[in-house]
Amino acid sequence: MLTPNSAANLFVELGLNSFQLSKLLGILFSIVEIFLAISLFLVSESLLVNIISVIIFSIFLLVNIKSLTNKEKKSCSCFGKLLKTELGYGGIVQSLIMLIIVFLNIGTEKPGFLMLVNNKIILHELILVVIVSVLGTITLIFIRSTIDTINNNLLGKL
């Protein structure tokens, strides 16, 4: 959301002809991603939230696969200007990890943060949910950036 032009450029590169529409899509995608992240944290047991997550992560997976098979080198703006990422192997691995997490989430009865609070669960369990969520996010970012770095270094030597 903070860098809508970066997202707009990606949508234009993917074939959308209107820069204004691409900018709007970039902002909307960011809002949906933020909504899903918060929803998965708060109400991870919601089937609707999990289905929307599967759809979004599947779209990301397909876009990365298409870019890789077409041998296109495109910036994905996945983390805005925080990290420089490109479509390709890193995005495929990131999307697959997120899909696996969501599918595991659908198959279990793990309560979200709101359910824990409503059931007056002990504070240390709430803190544990927050810590695991933050560490999972950081780990996913490290995995993505490591794969992108390795991929760029290998391609640079070829």
CSV table of N, CA and C in Angstrom, one decimal:
chain,number,residue,atom,x,y,z
A,1,MET,N,0.8,-1.2,0.0
A,1,MET,CA,0.0,0.0,0.0
A,1,MET,C,0.9,1.3,0.0
A,2,LEU,N,2.0,1.1,0.6
A,2,LEU,CA,2.9,2.3,0.7
A,2,LEU,C,3.6,2.6,-0.6
A,3,THR,N,3.7,1.6,-1.5
A,3,THR,CA,4.4,1.8,-2.8
A,3,THR,C,3.5,1.3,-3.9
A,4,PRO,N,2.4,2.0,-4.1
A,4,PRO,CA,1.4,1.5,-5.1
A,4,PRO,C,2.0,1.5,-6.6
A,5,ASN,N,2.9,2.4,-6.9
A,5,ASN,CA,3.5,2.4,-8.2
A,5,ASN,C,4.3,1.1,-8.5
A,6,SER,N,5.0,0.5,-7.5
A,6,SER,CA,5.7,-0.7,-7.7
A,6,SER,C,4.7,-1.8,-8.0
A,7,ALA,N,3.7,-1.9,-7.3
A,7,ALA,CA,2.7,-2.9,-7.5
A,7,ALA,C,2.0,-2.7,-8.9
A,8,ALA,N,1.8,-1.4,-9.2
A,8,ALA,CA,1.2,-1.1,-10.5
A,8,ALA,C,2.1,-1.5,-11.7
A,9,ASN,N,3.4,-1.3,-11.5
A,9,ASN,CA,4.3,-1.7,-12.5
A,9,ASN,C,4.3,-3.2,-12.8
A,10,LEU,N,4.1,-4.0,-11.7
A,10,LEU,CA,4.1,-5.4,-11.8
A,10,LEU,C,2.8,-5.8,-12.6
A,11,PHE,N,1.7,-5.3,-12.3
A,11,PHE,CA,0.4,-5.6,-13.0
A,11,PHE,C,0.5,-5.2,-14.5
A,12,VAL,N,1.2,-4.1,-14.8
A,12,VAL,CA,1.4,-3.7,-16.2
A,12,VAL,C,2.3,-4.7,-16.9
A,13,GLU,N,3.4,-5.1,-16.2
A,13,GLU,CA,4.3,-6.1,-16.8
A,13,GLU,C,3.6,-7.5,-17.0
A,14,LEU,N,2.6,-7.8,-16.1
A,14,LEU,CA,1.8,-9.0,-16.3
A,14,LEU,C,0.7,-8.9,-17.4
A,15,GLY,N,0.6,-7.8,-18.0
A,15,GLY,CA,-0.3,-7.7,-19.1
A,15,GLY,C,-1.5,-6.7,-19.0
A,16,LEU,N,-1.7,-6.1,-17.8
A,16,LEU,CA,-2.8,-5.2,-17.6
A,16,LEU,C,-2.4,-3.9,-18.2
A,17,ASN,N,-3.1,-3.4,-19.2
A,17,ASN,CA,-2.7,-2.2,-20.0
A,17,ASN,C,-2.9,-0.8,-19.3
A,18,SER,N,-3.8,-0.8,-18.3
A,18,SER,CA,-4.1,0.5,-17.6
A,18,SER,C,-3.2,0.7,-16.4
A,19,PHE,N,-2.4,1.7,-16.3
A,19,PHE,CA,-1.6,1.9,-15.2
A,19,PHE,C,-2.5,2.3,-14.0
A,20,GLN,N,-3.5,3.1,-14.2
A,20,GLN,CA,-4.4,3.5,-13.1
A,20,GLN,C,-5.1,2.3,-12.5
A,21,LEU,N,-5.6,1.4,-13.4
A,21,LEU,CA,-6.3,0.2,-12.9
A,21,LEU,C,-5.2,-0.7,-12.1
A,22,SER,N,-4.0,-0.7,-12.7
A,22,SER,CA,-3.0,-1.5,-12.0
A,22,SER,C,-2.7,-1.0,-10.6
A,23,LYS,N,-2.6,0.4,-10.5
A,23,LYS,CA,-2.4,1.0,-9.2
A,23,LYS,C,-3.5,0.7,-8.2
A,24,LEU,N,-4.7,0.7,-8.7
A,24,LEU,CA,-5.8,0.4,-7.9
A,24,LEU,C,-5.8,-1.1,-7.4
A,25,LEU,N,-5.5,-2.0,-8.4
A,25,LEU,CA,-5.3,-3.4,-8.0
A,25,LEU,C,-4.2,-3.6,-7.0
A,26,GLY,N,-3.1,-2.9,-7.2
A,26,GLY,CA,-2.0,-3.0,-6.2
A,26,GLY,C,-2.4,-2.6,-4.8
A,27,ILE,N,-3.2,-1.5,-4.7
A,27,ILE,CA,-3.7,-1.1,-3.4
A,27,ILE,C,-4.7,-2.1,-2.8
A,28,LEU,N,-5.6,-2.6,-3.7
A,28,LEU,CA,-6.6,-3.5,-3.3
A,28,LEU,C,-6.0,-4.9,-2.8
A,29,PHE,N,-5.0,-5.3,-3.5
A,29,PHE,CA,-4.3,-6.6,-3.2
A,29,PHE,C,-3.6,-6.4,-1.8
A,30,SER,N,-3.0,-5.2,-1.6
A,30,SER,CA,-2.4,-5.0,-0.3
A,30,SER,C,-3.4,-5.0,0.8
A,31,ILE,N,-4.6,-4.4,0.6
A,31,ILE,CA,-5.6,-4.3,1.6
A,31,ILE,C,-6.1,-5.8,1.9
A,32,VAL,N,-6.3,-6.5,0.9
A,32,VAL,CA,-6.8,-7.9,1.0
A,32,VAL,C,-5.7,-8.7,1.8
A,33,GLU,N,-4.5,-8.6,1.5
A,33,GLU,CA,-3.4,-9.3,2.2
A,33,GLU,C,-3.4,-8.9,3.7
A,34,ILE,N,-3.5,-7.6,4.0
A,34,ILE,CA,-3.5,-7.2,5.4
A,34,ILE,C,-4.7,-7.7,6.1
A,35,PHE,N,-5.9,-7.7,5.4
A,35,PHE,CA,-7.1,-8.2,6.0
A,35,PHE,C,-7.0,-9.7,6.3
A,36,LEU,N,-6.4,-10.4,5.3
A,36,LEU,CA,-6.2,-11.9,5.6
A,36,LEU,C,-5.2,-12.2,6.7
A,37,ALA,N,-4.2,-11.4,6.7
A,37,ALA,CA,-3.2,-11.6,7.8
A,37,ALA,C,-3.8,-11.4,9.2
A,38,ILE,N,-4.6,-10.3,9.3
A,38,ILE,CA,-5.2,-10.1,10.6
A,38,ILE,C,-6.3,-11.1,10.9
A,39,SER,N,-7.1,-11.5,9.8
A,39,SER,CA,-8.1,-12.4,10.0
A,39,SER,C,-7.6,-13.8,10.4
A,40,LEU,N,-6.5,-14.2,9.8
A,40,LEU,CA,-5.9,-15.5,10.1
A,40,LEU,C,-5.4,-15.5,11.5
A,41,PHE,N,-4.9,-14.4,12.0
A,41,PHE,CA,-4.4,-14.3,13.3
A,41,PHE,C,-5.6,-14.3,14.3
A,42,LEU,N,-6.6,-13.5,14.0
A,42,LEU,CA,-7.7,-13.4,15.0
A,42,LEU,C,-8.7,-14.5,15.0
A,43,VAL,N,-9.1,-15.0,13.8
A,43,VAL,CA,-10.1,-16.0,13.6
A,43,VAL,C,-9.6,-17.1,12.7
A,44,SER,N,-8.5,-17.8,13.1
A,44,SER,CA,-7.9,-18.8,12.2
A,44,SER,C,-8.8,-19.9,11.9
A,45,GLU,N,-9.8,-20.1,12.7
A,45,GLU,CA,-10.7,-21.2,12.5
A,45,GLU,C,-11.8,-21.0,11.4
A,46,SER,N,-11.9,-19.7,10.9
A,46,SER,CA,-12.9,-19.4,10.0
A,46,SER,C,-12.6,-20.0,8.6
A,47,LEU,N,-13.6,-20.8,8.1
A,47,LEU,CA,-13.4,-21.5,6.9
A,47,LEU,C,-13.4,-20.5,5.7
A,48,LEU,N,-14.2,-19.5,5.8
A,48,LEU,CA,-14.2,-18.4,4.7
A,48,LEU,C,-12.8,-17.8,4.6
A,49,VAL,N,-12.2,-17.4,5.7
A,49,VAL,CA,-10.9,-16.8,5.7
A,49,VAL,C,-9.8,-17.7,5.1
A,50,ASN,N,-9.9,-19.0,5.5
A,50,ASN,CA,-9.0,-20.0,4.9
A,50,ASN,C,-9.2,-20.2,3.4
A,51,ILE,N,-10.4,-20.2,3.0
A,51,ILE,CA,-10.7,-20.4,1.5
A,51,ILE,C,-10.1,-19.2,0.7
A,52,ILE,N,-10.4,-18.0,1.2
A,52,ILE,CA,-9.9,-16.8,0.5
A,52,ILE,C,-8.3,-16.9,0.5
A,53,SER,N,-7.7,-17.3,1.6
A,53,SER,CA,-6.3,-17.4,1.7
A,53,SER,C,-5.8,-18.4,0.6
A,54,VAL,N,-6.4,-19.5,0.5
A,54,VAL,CA,-6.0,-20.5,-0.5
A,54,VAL,C,-6.1,-19.9,-1.9
A,55,ILE,N,-7.1,-19.2,-2.2
A,55,ILE,CA,-7.3,-18.6,-3.5
A,55,ILE,C,-6.2,-17.6,-3.8
A,56,ILE,N,-5.9,-16.7,-2.8
A,56,ILE,CA,-4.9,-15.7,-3.0
A,56,ILE,C,-3.5,-16.3,-3.2
A,57,PHE,N,-3.2,-17.3,-2.3
A,57,PHE,CA,-1.8,-17.9,-2.4
A,57,PHE,C,-1.7,-18.7,-3.7
A,58,SER,N,-2.8,-19.3,-4.1
A,58,SER,CA,-2.8,-20.1,-5.4
A,58,SER,C,-2.5,-19.1,-6.6
A,59,ILE,N,-3.1,-17.9,-6.5
A,59,ILE,CA,-2.9,-16.9,-7.6
A,59,ILE,C,-1.4,-16.5,-7.6
A,60,PHE,N,-0.9,-16.3,-6.4
A,60,PHE,CA,0.6,-15.9,-6.3
A,60,PHE,C,1.4,-17.1,-6.8
A,61,LEU,N,1.1,-18.3,-6.5
A,61,LEU,CA,1.8,-19.4,-7.0
A,61,LEU,C,1.8,-19.5,-8.5
A,62,LEU,N,0.7,-19.4,-9.1
A,62,LEU,CA,0.5,-19.4,-10.6
A,62,LEU,C,1.3,-18.3,-11.2
A,63,VAL,N,1.2,-17.1,-10.7
A,63,VAL,CA,2.0,-16.0,-11.3
A,63,VAL,C,3.5,-16.2,-11.2
A,64,ASN,N,4.0,-16.8,-10.1
A,64,ASN,CA,5.4,-17.1,-10.0
A,64,ASN,C,5.8,-18.2,-11.0
A,65,ILE,N,5.0,-19.2,-11.1
A,65,ILE,CA,5.3,-20.3,-12.0
A,65,ILE,C,5.3,-19.8,-13.5
A,66,LYS,N,4.3,-19.0,-13.8
A,66,LYS,CA,4.2,-18.4,-15.2
A,66,LYS,C,5.5,-17.6,-15.5
A,67,SER,N,5.9,-16.8,-14.5
A,67,SER,CA,7.1,-16.0,-14.8
A,67,SER,C,8.3,-16.8,-14.9
A,68,LEU,N,8.4,-17.9,-14.1
A,68,LEU,CA,9.6,-18.8,-14.2
A,68,LEU,C,9.6,-19.5,-15.5
A,69,THR,N,8.4,-20.0,-15.9
A,69,THR,CA,8.4,-20.8,-17.2
A,69,THR,C,8.6,-19.9,-18.4
A,70,ASN,N,8.2,-18.7,-18.3
A,70,ASN,CA,8.4,-17.7,-19.4
A,70,ASN,C,9.8,-17.1,-19.3
A,71,LYS,N,10.6,-17.5,-18.3
A,71,LYS,CA,11.9,-16.9,-18.1
A,71,LYS,C,12.0,-15.4,-18.1
A,72,GLU,N,11.0,-14.9,-17.4
A,72,GLU,CA,10.8,-13.4,-17.2
A,72,GLU,C,11.4,-13.0,-15.8
A,73,LYS,N,12.2,-12.0,-15.8
A,73,LYS,CA,12.8,-11.5,-14.6
A,73,LYS,C,12.0,-10.2,-14.2
A,74,LYS,N,11.1,-10.4,-13.2
A,74,LYS,CA,10.2,-9.2,-12.8
A,74,LYS,C,10.3,-9.0,-11.3
A,75,SER,N,10.3,-7.8,-10.9
A,75,SER,CA,10.2,-7.5,-9.5
A,75,SER,C,8.8,-7.7,-9.0
A,76,CYS,N,8.6,-8.4,-7.9
A,76,CYS,CA,7.2,-8.7,-7.5
A,76,CYS,C,6.7,-7.7,-6.5
A,77,SER,N,7.6,-6.9,-5.9
A,77,SER,CA,7.1,-5.9,-4.9
A,77,SER,C,6.4,-6.6,-3.7
A,78,CYS,N,6.7,-7.8,-3.4
A,78,CYS,CA,6.0,-8.6,-2.4
A,78,CYS,C,6.1,-7.9,-1.0
A,79,PHE,N,7.2,-7.3,-0.7
A,79,PHE,CA,7.4,-6.7,0.6
A,79,PHE,C,7.6,-5.2,0.4
A,80,GLY,N,7.0,-4.6,-0.6
A,80,GLY,CA,7.2,-3.2,-0.9
A,80,GLY,C,8.6,-2.9,-1.1
A,81,LYS,N,9.1,-1.9,-0.5
A,81,LYS,CA,10.5,-1.5,-0.6
A,81,LYS,C,11.4,-2.1,0.5
A,82,LEU,N,10.8,-2.9,1.4
A,82,LEU,CA,11.5,-3.5,2.5
A,82,LEU,C,12.5,-4.5,2.0
A,83,LEU,N,12.1,-5.3,1.1
A,83,LEU,CA,13.0,-6.3,0.5
A,83,LEU,C,12.8,-6.3,-1.0
A,84,LYS,N,13.9,-6.4,-1.7
A,84,LYS,CA,13.8,-6.5,-3.2
A,84,LYS,C,13.6,-8.0,-3.5
A,85,THR,N,12.4,-8.3,-4.1
A,85,THR,CA,12.1,-9.7,-4.4
A,85,THR,C,11.7,-9.8,-5.9
A,86,GLU,N,11.9,-10.9,-6.5
A,86,GLU,CA,11.5,-11.1,-7.9
A,86,GLU,C,10.5,-12.3,-8.0
A,87,LEU,N,9.8,-12.3,-9.0
A,87,LEU,CA,8.9,-13.5,-9.3
A,87,LEU,C,9.9,-14.7,-9.6
A,88,GLY,N,9.5,-15.9,-9.2
A,88,GLY,CA,10.3,-17.0,-9.5
A,88,GLY,C,10.3,-18.0,-8.4
A,89,TYR,N,11.5,-18.7,-8.2
A,89,TYR,CA,11.6,-19.7,-7.2
A,89,TYR,C,11.2,-19.3,-5.8
A,90,GLY,N,11.7,-18.1,-5.4
A,90,GLY,CA,11.4,-17.7,-4.0
A,90,GLY,C,9.9,-17.5,-3.8
A,91,GLY,N,9.2,-17.0,-4.8
A,91,GLY,CA,7.8,-16.8,-4.7
A,91,GLY,C,7.1,-18.1,-4.7
A,92,ILE,N,7.6,-19.1,-5.5
A,92,ILE,CA,6.9,-20.4,-5.5
A,92,ILE,C,7.1,-21.1,-4.2
A,93,VAL,N,8.3,-21.0,-3.6
A,93,VAL,CA,8.5,-21.6,-2.3
A,93,VAL,C,7.6,-20.9,-1.2
A,94,GLN,N,7.6,-19.6,-1.2
A,94,GLN,CA,6.8,-18.8,-0.3
A,94,GLN,C,5.3,-19.2,-0.4
A,95,SER,N,4.8,-19.2,-1.6
A,95,SER,CA,3.4,-19.5,-1.8
A,95,SER,C,3.1,-21.0,-1.4
A,96,LEU,N,4.0,-21.9,-1.7
A,96,LEU,CA,3.7,-23.3,-1.3
A,96,LEU,C,3.7,-23.4,0.2
A,97,ILE,N,4.7,-22.7,0.9
A,97,ILE,CA,4.7,-22.8,2.4
A,97,ILE,C,3.4,-22.2,2.9
A,98,MET,N,2.9,-21.1,2.4
A,98,MET,CA,1.7,-20.5,2.9
A,98,MET,C,0.5,-21.4,2.6
A,99,LEU,N,0.5,-22.0,1.4
A,99,LEU,CA,-0.6,-22.9,1.1
A,99,LEU,C,-0.6,-24.1,2.1
A,100,ILE,N,0.5,-24.7,2.4
A,100,ILE,CA,0.6,-25.8,3.3
A,100,ILE,C,0.1,-25.4,4.7
A,101,ILE,N,0.5,-24.2,5.1
A,101,ILE,CA,0.1,-23.7,6.4
A,101,ILE,C,-1.4,-23.5,6.5
A,102,VAL,N,-2.0,-23.0,5.4
A,102,VAL,CA,-3.4,-22.8,5.4
A,102,VAL,C,-4.2,-24.1,5.4
A,103,PHE,N,-3.7,-25.1,4.6
A,103,PHE,CA,-4.3,-26.4,4.5
A,103,PHE,C,-4.2,-27.1,5.9
A,104,LEU,N,-3.1,-27.0,6.5
A,104,LEU,CA,-2.9,-27.5,7.9
A,104,LEU,C,-3.9,-26.8,8.9
A,105,ASN,N,-4.0,-25.6,8.7
A,105,ASN,CA,-4.9,-24.8,9.5
A,105,ASN,C,-6.4,-25.2,9.4
A,106,ILE,N,-6.8,-25.5,8.1
A,106,ILE,CA,-8.1,-25.9,7.9
A,106,ILE,C,-8.4,-27.3,8.5
A,107,GLY,N,-7.4,-28.2,8.5
A,107,GLY,CA,-7.6,-29.5,9.0
A,107,GLY,C,-7.5,-29.7,10.5
A,108,THR,N,-7.3,-28.6,11.3
A,108,THR,CA,-7.1,-28.7,12.7
A,108,THR,C,-8.1,-27.7,13.4
A,109,GLU,N,-8.3,-27.9,14.7
A,109,GLU,CA,-9.2,-27.1,15.5
A,109,GLU,C,-8.4,-26.1,16.3
A,110,LYS,N,-7.4,-25.5,15.7
A,110,LYS,CA,-6.6,-24.5,16.4
A,110,LYS,C,-7.4,-23.2,16.5
A,111,PRO,N,-7.6,-22.7,17.7
A,111,PRO,CA,-8.4,-21.4,17.8
A,111,PRO,C,-7.5,-20.2,17.5
A,112,GLY,N,-8.2,-19.2,17.0
A,112,GLY,CA,-7.5,-17.9,16.7
A,112,GLY,C,-7.4,-17.1,18.0
A,113,PHE,N,-6.8,-16.0,17.9
A,113,PHE,CA,-6.5,-15.1,19.0
A,113,PHE,C,-7.8,-14.7,19.7
A,114,LEU,N,-8.9,-14.4,19.0
A,114,LEU,CA,-10.1,-14.0,19.6
A,114,LEU,C,-10.8,-15.1,20.3
A,115,MET,N,-10.7,-16.3,19.8
A,115,MET,CA,-11.3,-17.4,20.5
A,115,MET,C,-10.6,-17.7,21.8
A,116,LEU,N,-9.3,-17.5,21.8
A,116,LEU,CA,-8.5,-17.7,23.0
A,116,LEU,C,-8.9,-16.7,24.1
A,117,VAL,N,-9.1,-15.4,23.6
A,117,VAL,CA,-9.4,-14.4,24.5
A,117,VAL,C,-10.8,-14.6,25.1
A,118,ASN,N,-11.8,-14.9,24.2
A,118,ASN,CA,-13.2,-15.2,24.6
A,118,ASN,C,-13.3,-16.3,25.6
A,119,ASN,N,-12.4,-17.3,25.5
A,119,ASN,CA,-12.4,-18.4,26.4
A,119,ASN,C,-11.6,-18.2,27.6
A,120,LYS,N,-11.1,-17.0,27.8
A,120,LYS,CA,-10.3,-16.6,29.0
A,120,LYS,C,-9.1,-17.5,29.2
A,121,ILE,N,-8.4,-17.8,28.1
A,121,ILE,CA,-7.2,-18.7,28.2
A,121,ILE,C,-6.1,-17.9,28.9
A,122,ILE,N,-5.2,-18.6,29.5
A,122,ILE,CA,-4.1,-18.0,30.3
A,122,ILE,C,-3.3,-17.1,29.4
A,123,LEU,N,-2.8,-16.0,30.0
A,123,LEU,CA,-2.0,-15.0,29.3
A,123,LEU,C,-0.8,-15.5,28.5
A,124,HIS,N,-0.1,-16.5,29.2
A,124,HIS,CA,1.1,-17.0,28.5
A,124,HIS,C,0.7,-17.7,27.2
A,125,GLU,N,-0.5,-18.3,27.1
A,125,GLU,CA,-0.9,-19.0,25.8
A,125,GLU,C,-1.1,-17.9,24.8
A,126,LEU,N,-1.7,-16.8,25.1
A,126,LEU,CA,-1.9,-15.7,24.2
A,126,LEU,C,-0.6,-15.1,23.7
A,127,ILE,N,0.3,-15.0,24.6
A,127,ILE,CA,1.7,-14.5,24.3
A,127,ILE,C,2.4,-15.5,23.3
A,128,LEU,N,2.2,-16.7,23.6
A,128,LEU,CA,2.8,-17.8,22.7
A,128,LEU,C,2.2,-17.7,21.3
A,129,VAL,N,0.9,-17.4,21.1
A,129,VAL,CA,0.3,-17.3,19.8
A,129,VAL,C,1.0,-16.1,19.1
A,130,VAL,N,1.2,-15.0,19.8
A,130,VAL,CA,1.8,-13.8,19.1
A,130,VAL,C,3.2,-14.1,18.8
A,131,ILE,N,4.0,-14.7,19.6
A,131,ILE,CA,5.4,-15.0,19.4
A,131,ILE,C,5.5,-15.9,18.2
A,132,VAL,N,4.7,-17.0,18.1
A,132,VAL,CA,4.8,-18.0,17.0
A,132,VAL,C,4.4,-17.3,15.7
A,133,SER,N,3.4,-16.4,15.8
A,133,SER,CA,3.0,-15.7,14.5
A,133,SER,C,4.2,-14.8,14.0
A,134,VAL,N,4.8,-14.1,14.9
A,134,VAL,CA,5.9,-13.1,14.5
A,134,VAL,C,7.1,-13.9,14.0
A,135,LEU,N,7.5,-15.0,14.7
A,135,LEU,CA,8.6,-15.8,14.3
A,135,LEU,C,8.3,-16.5,13.0
A,136,GLY,N,7.1,-16.9,12.8
A,136,GLY,CA,6.8,-17.5,11.5
A,136,GLY,C,6.9,-16.6,10.3
A,137,THR,N,6.5,-15.3,10.6
A,137,THR,CA,6.6,-14.3,9.5
A,137,THR,C,8.0,-14.0,9.2
A,138,ILE,N,8.8,-13.8,10.2
A,138,ILE,CA,10.2,-13.5,10.0
A,138,ILE,C,10.9,-14.6,9.3
A,139,THR,N,10.6,-15.9,9.7
A,139,THR,CA,11.2,-17.0,9.1
A,139,THR,C,10.9,-17.1,7.6
A,140,LEU,N,9.6,-16.9,7.3
A,140,LEU,CA,9.2,-16.9,5.9
A,140,LEU,C,9.9,-15.8,5.1
A,141,ILE,N,10.1,-14.6,5.6
A,141,ILE,CA,10.8,-13.6,4.9
A,141,ILE,C,12.3,-14.0,4.7
A,142,PHE,N,12.9,-14.6,5.7
A,142,PHE,CA,14.3,-15.1,5.5
A,142,PHE,C,14.4,-16.2,4.5
A,143,ILE,N,13.5,-17.1,4.5
A,143,ILE,CA,13.5,-18.2,3.5
A,143,ILE,C,13.4,-17.5,2.1
A,144,ARG,N,12.4,-16.6,1.9
A,144,ARG,CA,12.2,-16.0,0.6
A,144,ARG,C,13.4,-15.2,0.2
A,145,SER,N,14.0,-14.4,1.0
A,145,SER,CA,15.1,-13.6,0.6
A,145,SER,C,16.4,-14.5,0.4
A,146,THR,N,16.5,-15.6,1.1
A,146,THR,CA,17.6,-16.5,0.9
A,146,THR,C,17.5,-17.2,-0.5
A,147,ILE,N,16.3,-17.6,-0.8
A,147,ILE,CA,16.1,-18.3,-2.1
A,147,ILE,C,16.4,-17.3,-3.2
A,148,ASP,N,15.9,-16.1,-3.1
A,148,ASP,CA,16.1,-15.0,-4.1
A,148,ASP,C,17.6,-14.7,-4.3
A,149,THR,N,18.3,-14.6,-3.2
A,149,THR,CA,19.7,-14.3,-3.2
A,149,THR,C,20.5,-15.4,-3.9
A,150,ILE,N,20.2,-16.7,-3.5
A,150,ILE,CA,20.9,-17.8,-4.1
A,150,ILE,C,20.5,-17.9,-5.6
A,151,ASN,N,19.3,-17.7,-6.0
A,151,ASN,CA,18.9,-17.7,-7.4
A,151,ASN,C,19.6,-16.7,-8.2
A,152,ASN,N,19.7,-15.4,-7.6
A,152,ASN,CA,20.3,-14.3,-8.4
A,152,ASN,C,21.8,-14.6,-8.5
A,153,ASN,N,22.4,-15.1,-7.5
A,153,ASN,CA,23.9,-15.4,-7.5
A,153,ASN,C,24.2,-16.5,-8.5
A,154,LEU,N,23.3,-17.6,-8.6
A,154,LEU,CA,23.6,-18.6,-9.5
A,154,LEU,C,23.3,-18.2,-10.9
A,155,LEU,N,22.3,-17.4,-11.2
A,155,LEU,CA,22.0,-16.9,-12.5
A,155,LEU,C,23.1,-15.9,-13.0
A,156,GLY,N,23.6,-15.2,-12.0
A,156,GLY,CA,24.7,-14.2,-12.4
A,156,GLY,C,25.9,-14.9,-12.9
A,157,LYS,N,26.2,-16.1,-12.4
A,157,LYS,CA,27.4,-16.8,-12.8
A,157,LYS,C,27.2,-17.7,-14.1
A,158,LEU,N,26.0,-17.8,-14.5
A,158,LEU,CA,25.7,-18.6,-15.7
A,158,LEU,C,25.9,-17.9,-17.0
